[in-house]
Short mmCIF file of C-alpha atoms and ligand atoms in Angstrom, two decimals:
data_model
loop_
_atom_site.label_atom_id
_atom_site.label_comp_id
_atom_site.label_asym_id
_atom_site.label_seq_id
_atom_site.Cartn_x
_atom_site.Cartn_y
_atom_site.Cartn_z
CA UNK A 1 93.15 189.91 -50.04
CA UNK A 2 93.82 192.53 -53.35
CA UNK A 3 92.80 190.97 -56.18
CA UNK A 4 96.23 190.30 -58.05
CA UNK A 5 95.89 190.71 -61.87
CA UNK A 6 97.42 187.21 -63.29
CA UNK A 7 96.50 187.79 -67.03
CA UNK A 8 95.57 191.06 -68.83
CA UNK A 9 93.50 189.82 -72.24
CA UNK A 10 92.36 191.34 -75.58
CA UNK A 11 88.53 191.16 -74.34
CA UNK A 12 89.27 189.85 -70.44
CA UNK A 13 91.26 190.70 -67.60
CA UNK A 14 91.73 187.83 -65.21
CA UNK A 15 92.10 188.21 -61.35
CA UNK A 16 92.85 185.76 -58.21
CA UNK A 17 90.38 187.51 -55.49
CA UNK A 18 88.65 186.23 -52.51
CA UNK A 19 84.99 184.80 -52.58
CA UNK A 20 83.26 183.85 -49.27
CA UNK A 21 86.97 183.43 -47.97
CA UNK A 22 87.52 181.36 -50.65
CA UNK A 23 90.67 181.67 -53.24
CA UNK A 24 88.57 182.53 -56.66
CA UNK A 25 88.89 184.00 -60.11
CA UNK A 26 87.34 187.06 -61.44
CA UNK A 27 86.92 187.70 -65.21
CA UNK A 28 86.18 191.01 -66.26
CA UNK A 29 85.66 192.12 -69.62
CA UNK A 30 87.60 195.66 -69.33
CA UNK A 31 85.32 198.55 -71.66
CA UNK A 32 86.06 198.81 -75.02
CA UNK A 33 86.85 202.63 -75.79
CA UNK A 34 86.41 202.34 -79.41
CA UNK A 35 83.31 201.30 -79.37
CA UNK A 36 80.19 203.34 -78.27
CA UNK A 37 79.47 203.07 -74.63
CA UNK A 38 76.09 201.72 -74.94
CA UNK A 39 76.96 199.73 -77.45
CA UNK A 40 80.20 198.50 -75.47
CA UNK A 41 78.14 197.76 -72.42
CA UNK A 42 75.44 195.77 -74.31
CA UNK A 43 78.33 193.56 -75.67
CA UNK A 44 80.02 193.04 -72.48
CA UNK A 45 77.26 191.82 -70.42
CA UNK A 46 75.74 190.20 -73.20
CA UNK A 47 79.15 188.03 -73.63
CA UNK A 48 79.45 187.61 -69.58
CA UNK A 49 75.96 186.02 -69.77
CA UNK A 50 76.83 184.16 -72.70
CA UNK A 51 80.04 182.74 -70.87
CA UNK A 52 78.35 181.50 -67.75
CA UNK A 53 75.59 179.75 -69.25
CA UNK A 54 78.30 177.71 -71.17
CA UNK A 55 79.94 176.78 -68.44
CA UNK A 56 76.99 175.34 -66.38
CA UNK A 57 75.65 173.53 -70.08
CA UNK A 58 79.69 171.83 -70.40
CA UNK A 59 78.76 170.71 -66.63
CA UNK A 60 75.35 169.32 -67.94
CA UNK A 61 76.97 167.78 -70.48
CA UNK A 62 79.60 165.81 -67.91
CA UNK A 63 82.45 168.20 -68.87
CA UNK A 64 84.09 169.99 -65.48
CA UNK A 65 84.63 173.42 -65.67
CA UNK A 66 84.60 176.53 -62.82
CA UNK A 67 81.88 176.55 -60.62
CA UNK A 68 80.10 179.86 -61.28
CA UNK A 69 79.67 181.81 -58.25
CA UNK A 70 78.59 184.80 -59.22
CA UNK A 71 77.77 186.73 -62.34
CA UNK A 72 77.52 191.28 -62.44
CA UNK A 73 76.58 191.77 -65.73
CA UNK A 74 76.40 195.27 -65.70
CA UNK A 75 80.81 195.25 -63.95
CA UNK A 76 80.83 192.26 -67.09
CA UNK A 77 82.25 190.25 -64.37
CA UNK A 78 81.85 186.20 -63.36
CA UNK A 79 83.40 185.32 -60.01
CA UNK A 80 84.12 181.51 -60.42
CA UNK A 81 86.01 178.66 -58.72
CA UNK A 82 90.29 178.94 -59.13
CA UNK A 83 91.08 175.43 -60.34
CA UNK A 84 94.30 174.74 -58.26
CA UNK A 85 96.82 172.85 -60.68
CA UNK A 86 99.27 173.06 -63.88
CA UNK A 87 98.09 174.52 -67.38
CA UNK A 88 97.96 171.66 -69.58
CA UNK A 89 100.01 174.19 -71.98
CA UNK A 90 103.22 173.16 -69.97
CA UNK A 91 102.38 170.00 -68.82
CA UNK A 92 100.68 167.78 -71.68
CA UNK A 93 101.15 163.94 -71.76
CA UNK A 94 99.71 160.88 -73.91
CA UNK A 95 96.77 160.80 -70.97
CA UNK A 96 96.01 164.22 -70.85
CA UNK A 97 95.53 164.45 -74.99
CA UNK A 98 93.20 161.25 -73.95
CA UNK A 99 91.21 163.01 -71.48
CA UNK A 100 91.06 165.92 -74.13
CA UNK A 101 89.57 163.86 -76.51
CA UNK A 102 87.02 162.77 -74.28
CA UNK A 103 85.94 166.31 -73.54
CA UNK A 104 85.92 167.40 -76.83
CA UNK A 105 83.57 164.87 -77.48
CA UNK A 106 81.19 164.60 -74.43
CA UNK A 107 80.82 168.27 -75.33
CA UNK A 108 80.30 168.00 -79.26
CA UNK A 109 77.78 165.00 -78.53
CA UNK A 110 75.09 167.92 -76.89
CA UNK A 111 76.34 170.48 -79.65
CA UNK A 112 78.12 172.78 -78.06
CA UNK A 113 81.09 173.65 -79.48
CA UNK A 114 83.62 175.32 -77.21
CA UNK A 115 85.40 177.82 -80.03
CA UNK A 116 88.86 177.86 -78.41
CA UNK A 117 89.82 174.61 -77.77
CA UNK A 118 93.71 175.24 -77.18
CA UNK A 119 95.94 173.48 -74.09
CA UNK A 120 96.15 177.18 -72.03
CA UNK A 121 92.56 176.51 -71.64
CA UNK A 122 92.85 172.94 -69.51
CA UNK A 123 93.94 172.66 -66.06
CA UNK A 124 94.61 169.48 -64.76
CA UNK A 125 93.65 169.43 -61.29
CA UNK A 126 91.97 165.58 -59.80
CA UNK A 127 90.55 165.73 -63.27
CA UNK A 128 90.59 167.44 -66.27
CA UNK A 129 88.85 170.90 -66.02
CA UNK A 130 88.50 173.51 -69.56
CA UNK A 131 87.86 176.80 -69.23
CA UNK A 132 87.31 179.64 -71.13
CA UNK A 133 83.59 179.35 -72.89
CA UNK A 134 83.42 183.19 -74.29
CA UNK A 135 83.57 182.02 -78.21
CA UNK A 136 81.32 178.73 -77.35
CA UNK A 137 78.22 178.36 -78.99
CA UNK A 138 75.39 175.53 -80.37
CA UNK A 139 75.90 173.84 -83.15
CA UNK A 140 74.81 170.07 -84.58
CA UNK A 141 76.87 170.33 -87.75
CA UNK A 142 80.12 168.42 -88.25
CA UNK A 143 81.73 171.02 -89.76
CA UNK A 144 81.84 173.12 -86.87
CA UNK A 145 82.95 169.95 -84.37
CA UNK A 146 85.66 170.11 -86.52
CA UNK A 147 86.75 173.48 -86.30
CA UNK A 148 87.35 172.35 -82.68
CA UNK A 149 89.31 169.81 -83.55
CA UNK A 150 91.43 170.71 -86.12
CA UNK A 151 92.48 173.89 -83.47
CA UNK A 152 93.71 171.22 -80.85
CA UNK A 153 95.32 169.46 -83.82
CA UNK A 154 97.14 172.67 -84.78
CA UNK A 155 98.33 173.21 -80.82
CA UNK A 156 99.31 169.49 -80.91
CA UNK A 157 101.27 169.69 -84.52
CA UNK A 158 103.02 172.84 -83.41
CA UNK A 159 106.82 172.81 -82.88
CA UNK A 160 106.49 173.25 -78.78
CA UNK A 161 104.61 170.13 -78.16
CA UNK A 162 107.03 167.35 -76.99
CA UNK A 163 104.22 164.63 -76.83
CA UNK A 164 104.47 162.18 -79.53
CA UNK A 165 100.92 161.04 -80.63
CA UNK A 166 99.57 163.55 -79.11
CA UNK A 167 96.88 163.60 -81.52
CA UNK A 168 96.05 159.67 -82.17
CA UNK A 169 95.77 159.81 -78.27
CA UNK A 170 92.75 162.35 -78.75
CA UNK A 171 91.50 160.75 -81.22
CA UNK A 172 91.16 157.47 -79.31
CA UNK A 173 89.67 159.58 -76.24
CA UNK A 174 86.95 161.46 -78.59
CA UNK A 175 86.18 157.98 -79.98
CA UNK A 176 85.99 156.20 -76.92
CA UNK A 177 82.65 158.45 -75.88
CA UNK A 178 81.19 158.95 -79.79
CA UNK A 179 82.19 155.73 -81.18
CA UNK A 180 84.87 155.00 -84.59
CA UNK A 181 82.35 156.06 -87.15
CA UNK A 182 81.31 159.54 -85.48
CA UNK A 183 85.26 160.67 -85.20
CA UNK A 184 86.27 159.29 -89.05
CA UNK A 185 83.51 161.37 -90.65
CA UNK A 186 84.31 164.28 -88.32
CA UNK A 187 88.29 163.99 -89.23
CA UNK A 188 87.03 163.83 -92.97
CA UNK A 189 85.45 167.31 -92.64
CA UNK A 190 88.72 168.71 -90.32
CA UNK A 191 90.80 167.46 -93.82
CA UNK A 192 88.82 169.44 -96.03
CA UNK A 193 89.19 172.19 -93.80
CA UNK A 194 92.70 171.86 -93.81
CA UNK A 195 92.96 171.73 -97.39
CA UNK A 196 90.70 174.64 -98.01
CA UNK A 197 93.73 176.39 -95.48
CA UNK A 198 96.02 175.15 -98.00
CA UNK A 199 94.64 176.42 -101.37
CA UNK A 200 94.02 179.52 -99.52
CA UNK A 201 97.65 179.98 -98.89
CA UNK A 202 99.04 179.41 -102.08
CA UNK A 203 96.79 181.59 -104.15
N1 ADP B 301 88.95 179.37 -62.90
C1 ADP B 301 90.26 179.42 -63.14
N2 ADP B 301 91.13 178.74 -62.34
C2 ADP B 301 92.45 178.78 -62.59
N3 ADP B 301 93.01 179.49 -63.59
C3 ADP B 301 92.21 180.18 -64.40
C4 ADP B 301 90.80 180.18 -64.23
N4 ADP B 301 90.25 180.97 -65.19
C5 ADP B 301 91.27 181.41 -65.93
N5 ADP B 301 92.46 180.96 -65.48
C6 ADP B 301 93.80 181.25 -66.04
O1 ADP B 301 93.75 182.47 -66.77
C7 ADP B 301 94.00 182.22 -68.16
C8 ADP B 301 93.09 183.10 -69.02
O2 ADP B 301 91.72 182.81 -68.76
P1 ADP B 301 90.69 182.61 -69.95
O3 ADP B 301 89.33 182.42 -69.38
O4 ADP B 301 91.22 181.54 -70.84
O5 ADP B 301 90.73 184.05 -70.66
P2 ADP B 301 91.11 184.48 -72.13
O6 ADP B 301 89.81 184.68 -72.81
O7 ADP B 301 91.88 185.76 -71.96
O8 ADP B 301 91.96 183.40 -72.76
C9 ADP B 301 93.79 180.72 -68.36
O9 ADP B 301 94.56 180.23 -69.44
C10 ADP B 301 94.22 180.16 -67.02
O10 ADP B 301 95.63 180.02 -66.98
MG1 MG B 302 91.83 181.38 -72.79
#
């Protein structure tokens, strides 16, 4: 099988190719030519590295994401499992902002925080499966859980999004693994972030 280009990114291209006769994913961080080539290689496999130890700590932390099976960091390339299924991005519902939640949560309660938490990076497959850890990183302040959150918020409150609720339904999901008093003083700091975003745009 060719691998068959399915998304060309800013930092990543993303391929369907053949592992072990299996249907897989390749993601390939293409070289930068404005940047120096050492330096360019340095960042590349440094950030491939970076993204598959995030996915295997979401695992640890009971969040499903790609299995990993294999990482070139010198190509800046992770071969991983293709996650049959729709993008959440055209197929949300009340559940799915649930299940959301509950990710977003199970993640934030062992301090990682995933950095793009938008719907083009679910699949729904049996269960609910995020992908995409390249701007993920550790972090036991609230402030940065709620960057996360007030993202997903943003992607929910946007004009496309047909789901009514869709937020309260995360909300109940991320509350239903860290418990009422965890989410309201997280949703505290998302409204000061909000407001900051607010002053910002008015001066
Ligand atoms: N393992 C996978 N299984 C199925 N689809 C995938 C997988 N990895 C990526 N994709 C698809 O490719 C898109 C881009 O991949 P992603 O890792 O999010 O790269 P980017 O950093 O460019 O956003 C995803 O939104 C998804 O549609
Ligand atoms: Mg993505």
């Amino acid at each position: 099988m060719q691998p068959l280009l399915i998304k060309r990114g800013a930092e990543a291209d993303i391929y369907i190719v053949e592992w072990n006769s299996k249907k897989a994913v390749s993601k390939v961080r293409s070289p930068k030519s404005y940047r120096h080539p050492d330096l360019d290689a340095a960042i590349r496999k440094y950030r491939t590295i970076h993204e598959a130890s995030f996915m295997s700590a979401a695992k640890s932390a009971g969040v499903m994401t790609p299995f990993v099976y294999f990482v070139d960091p010198v190509k800046a390339e992770i071969i991983m499992e293709f996650i049959e299924g729709q993008n959440v991005r055209d197929a949300l519902t009340p559940d799915i902002c649930y299940k959301i939640g509950r990710c977003a949560a199970l993640l934030h309660a062992s301090n990682i925080i995933h950095g793009d938490l938008t719907t083009s990076n679910f699949v729904m497959n049996k269960r609910l499966v995020l992908l995409d850890f390249g701007l993920s990183y550790y972090s036991e302040r609230t402030e940065d859980m709620a960057t996360d959150i007030r993202l997903i918020k943003e992607v929910f409150t946007s004009a496309h999004i047909a789901v009514r609720k869709a937020f309260p339904c995360f909300v109940e999901g991320y509350a239903s693994v860290v418990g009422t008093k965890k989410i309201d003083k997280t949703l505290e700091n998302v409204r000061k972030i909000e407001q900051r975003g607010r002053y910002a745009r008015m001066t």
